[in-house]
Amino acid sequence: MVGRPEHGSTEWYDAFRVQSMAALRRARDAAYGEGEHIGQESFMRAGEILALARAADVTPGSLVLDLCCGTGGPALYLARKTGCRVVGVDLSAQGIRLAASTARAAGLTRRVHFLVADGLRLPLAAAFDVVLLLETFLAFEDKAALLHEVAGVLCPGGRFAFTLEEGRPLSREERARMPGGDGIWLVPEDEFLPLLRSSCFRVRQLEDCTAAHADMAGRLAMMYARHQRAIAASVGASLCDETIAADVRWAELLHTRRVRKLAIVTERAA
Ligand SMILES: C[S@@+](CC[C@H](N)C(=O)[O-])C[C@H]1O[C@@H](n2cnc3c(N)ncnc32)[C@H](O)[C@@H]1O
């Protein structure tokens, strides 16, 4: 590989996930707490993921798209908990391989499928009752294009449920201080809500989860630091240090409410 991958990029996830699985799992189990770590790569506890899905009316009959599904933890968890069918999509071939092998091991391959695709070019028909986008809106600079793509795969009346990183765009200085800062695209609420409306989405529920996510970012940084030696032994000291620094910085941004986290459930106009 030429140079190190940018923190938070698909290439970074590929390197970090595969090489440090066992060490990471121990740190994350400790950070999320009993029963709350289900393979998610985010600041959401399992209970929050389930609550968001339920608020979007995910039921045993639902067909759900988990956009930017990572290694498939939330998709498999929701299939198990609610009985729904899920398609998970991610740009990372490595993430999708891991997700598919976990689905096979869990005996869930009849209800959960994974495929490699770009969220802005989905090779899918308008068949989904619910689309979920967990902790990844920040990766999309063009939010209108993503909303257009999501609307295109939802049934009329279908729901789009997601978390949003809300706030003014990071300044050049803030980007420089944040590992992977150049790939973070915040949006102010007063710009985003009109965009939702003009994309034919009606807001059903909006909750501020900034405090819970600030706490989680801090806990992850603390547990990565506690397991630093084992994580660094698999991925190298600099990748490990960068990951801790990123979560410390997220904790600061969220604690000070420079960035807010919103959990939003919307409905596509019929
Ligand atoms: C923070 S992880 C979140 C994973 C998952 N949603 C979860 O909660 O565990 C972000 C994921 O988004 C994926 N991603 C980023 N941009 C993407 C795009 N344009 N299309 C599809 N996946 C993308 C990355 O590869 C990565 O797996």
Tab-separated table of C-alpha atoms in Angstrom, residues 112-249:
chain	number	residue	atom	x	y	z
A	112	VAL	CA	-30.106	-11.235	5.401
A	113	HIS	CA	-28.077	-10.493	2.269
A	114	PHE	CA	-25.063	-8.280	1.794
A	115	LEU	CA	-23.692	-6.611	-1.284
A	116	VAL	CA	-20.911	-4.239	-2.249
A	117	ALA	CA	-22.278	-1.008	-3.725
A	118	ASP	CA	-21.932	2.756	-3.541
A	119	GLY	CA	-24.747	4.384	-1.564
A	120	LEU	CA	-25.017	6.993	-4.318
A	121	ARG	CA	-25.478	4.332	-7.033
A	122	LEU	CA	-27.710	1.628	-5.615
A	123	PRO	CA	-28.415	-1.294	-7.940
A	124	LEU	CA	-31.768	-1.887	-6.217
A	125	ALA	CA	-35.472	-1.523	-7.074
A	126	ALA	CA	-38.037	0.570	-5.167
A	127	ALA	CA	-38.976	-2.348	-2.914
A	128	PHE	CA	-37.902	-1.362	0.598
A	129	ASP	CA	-40.241	-0.572	3.496
A	130	VAL	CA	-37.440	1.003	5.519
A	131	VAL	CA	-33.970	2.380	4.770
A	132	LEU	CA	-31.548	2.812	7.682
A	133	LEU	CA	-28.391	4.916	7.574
A	134	LEU	CA	-26.556	4.560	10.875
A	135	GLU	CA	-23.742	6.943	11.737
A	136	THR	CA	-22.643	7.609	8.145
A	137	PHE	CA	-24.467	10.718	6.896
A	138	LEU	CA	-21.251	12.631	7.605
A	139	ALA	CA	-19.461	10.702	4.817
A	140	PHE	CA	-21.752	12.194	2.142
A	141	GLU	CA	-20.906	15.694	1.004
A	142	ASP	CA	-23.910	15.820	-1.337
A	143	LYS	CA	-26.812	15.083	1.029
A	144	ALA	CA	-29.432	15.928	-1.624
A	145	ALA	CA	-27.996	13.253	-3.937
A	146	LEU	CA	-28.156	10.673	-1.154
A	147	LEU	CA	-31.768	11.601	-0.293
A	148	HIS	CA	-32.666	11.232	-3.976
A	149	GLU	CA	-31.068	7.763	-4.064
A	150	VAL	CA	-32.846	6.672	-0.856
A	151	ALA	CA	-36.221	7.928	-2.145
A	152	GLY	CA	-35.625	5.835	-5.265
A	153	VAL	CA	-35.425	2.515	-3.373
A	154	LEU	CA	-38.287	3.125	-0.892
A	155	CYS	CA	-41.886	2.004	-1.423
A	156	PRO	CA	-44.385	4.888	-1.302
A	157	GLY	CA	-44.946	5.612	2.382
A	158	GLY	CA	-41.647	3.890	3.234
A	159	ARG	CA	-39.533	5.209	6.095
A	160	PHE	CA	-35.987	6.542	6.119
A	161	ALA	CA	-34.419	6.453	9.606
A	162	PHE	CA	-30.928	7.733	10.307
A	163	THR	CA	-28.552	9.551	12.575
A	164	LEU	CA	-27.259	12.955	11.493
A	165	GLU	CA	-24.112	14.850	12.455
A	166	GLU	CA	-25.533	18.353	12.766
A	167	GLY	CA	-23.604	21.628	12.804
A	168	ARG	CA	-21.716	24.200	10.755
A	169	PRO	CA	-19.063	22.689	8.450
A	170	LEU	CA	-15.729	22.082	10.174
A	171	SER	CA	-13.261	24.929	9.682
A	172	ARG	CA	-9.864	24.247	8.103
A	173	GLU	CA	-8.325	24.288	11.576
A	174	GLU	CA	-10.938	21.874	12.979
A	175	ARG	CA	-10.414	19.521	10.038
A	176	ALA	CA	-6.678	19.538	10.655
A	177	ARG	CA	-7.203	18.618	14.324
A	178	MET	CA	-9.528	15.688	13.533
A	179	PRO	CA	-8.115	12.447	12.073
A	180	GLY	CA	-9.943	11.978	8.758
A	181	GLY	CA	-11.372	15.493	9.086
A	182	ASP	CA	-11.404	16.039	5.319
A	183	GLY	CA	-14.018	13.284	4.961
A	184	ILE	CA	-16.459	14.765	7.504
A	185	TRP	CA	-19.416	16.724	6.101
A	186	LEU	CA	-21.609	18.309	8.762
A	187	VAL	CA	-24.864	20.078	7.957
A	188	PRO	CA	-26.812	22.641	10.045
A	189	GLU	CA	-30.333	21.583	11.037
A	190	ASP	CA	-31.885	24.703	9.451
A	191	GLU	CA	-30.388	23.701	6.085
A	192	PHE	CA	-31.093	20.000	6.383
A	193	LEU	CA	-34.788	20.044	7.367
A	194	PRO	CA	-35.875	22.063	4.283
A	195	LEU	CA	-33.764	19.695	2.149
A	196	LEU	CA	-35.655	16.724	3.605
A	197	ARG	CA	-38.989	18.385	2.830
A	198	SER	CA	-38.008	19.266	-0.731
A	199	SER	CA	-36.862	15.642	-1.211
A	200	CYS	CA	-40.402	14.503	-0.258
A	201	PHE	CA	-39.575	13.236	3.257
A	202	ARG	CA	-41.841	14.173	6.157
A	203	VAL	CA	-40.246	14.147	9.640
A	204	ARG	CA	-42.052	11.792	12.012
A	205	GLN	CA	-39.631	11.883	14.926
A	206	LEU	CA	-36.488	13.822	15.799
A	207	GLU	CA	-34.468	13.103	18.932
A	208	ASP	CA	-31.290	14.718	20.174
A	209	CYS	CA	-28.851	11.959	21.179
A	210	THR	CA	-25.786	14.223	21.520
A	211	ALA	CA	-25.220	13.570	25.245
A	212	ALA	CA	-25.454	9.779	24.901
A	213	HIS	CA	-23.051	9.803	21.928
A	214	ALA	CA	-20.595	12.120	23.689
A	215	ASP	CA	-20.542	9.644	26.558
A	216	MET	CA	-20.052	6.705	24.175
A	217	ALA	CA	-17.215	8.418	22.282
A	218	GLY	CA	-15.453	9.036	25.612
A	219	ARG	CA	-15.973	5.435	26.740
A	220	LEU	CA	-14.629	4.061	23.433
A	221	ALA	CA	-11.529	6.278	23.649
A	222	MET	CA	-10.962	5.124	27.236
A	223	MET	CA	-11.357	1.416	26.420
A	224	TYR	CA	-9.179	1.623	23.286
A	225	ALA	CA	-6.532	3.260	25.469
A	226	ARG	CA	-6.898	0.491	28.058
A	227	HIS	CA	-6.430	-2.182	25.326
A	228	GLN	CA	-3.899	-0.064	23.445
A	229	ARG	CA	-1.044	-2.566	23.555
A	230	ALA	CA	-3.113	-5.420	22.043
A	231	ILE	CA	-4.717	-3.190	19.386
A	232	ALA	CA	-1.378	-1.606	18.460
A	233	ALA	CA	0.190	-5.075	18.201
A	234	SER	CA	-2.240	-5.901	15.382
A	235	VAL	CA	-2.623	-2.598	13.538
A	236	GLY	CA	0.483	-0.664	14.541
A	237	ALA	CA	0.875	2.150	17.040
A	238	SER	CA	0.020	5.038	14.718
A	239	LEU	CA	-3.340	3.638	13.536
A	240	CYS	CA	-4.231	2.834	17.134
A	241	ASP	CA	-3.202	6.294	18.414
A	242	GLU	CA	-5.165	7.964	15.628
A	243	THR	CA	-8.297	6.026	16.525
A	244	ILE	CA	-8.061	7.037	20.161
A	245	ALA	CA	-7.397	10.659	19.143
A	246	ALA	CA	-10.450	10.649	16.842
A	247	ASP	CA	-12.799	9.425	19.577
A	248	VAL	CA	-11.352	11.901	22.103
A	249	ARG	CA	-11.987	14.689	19.572
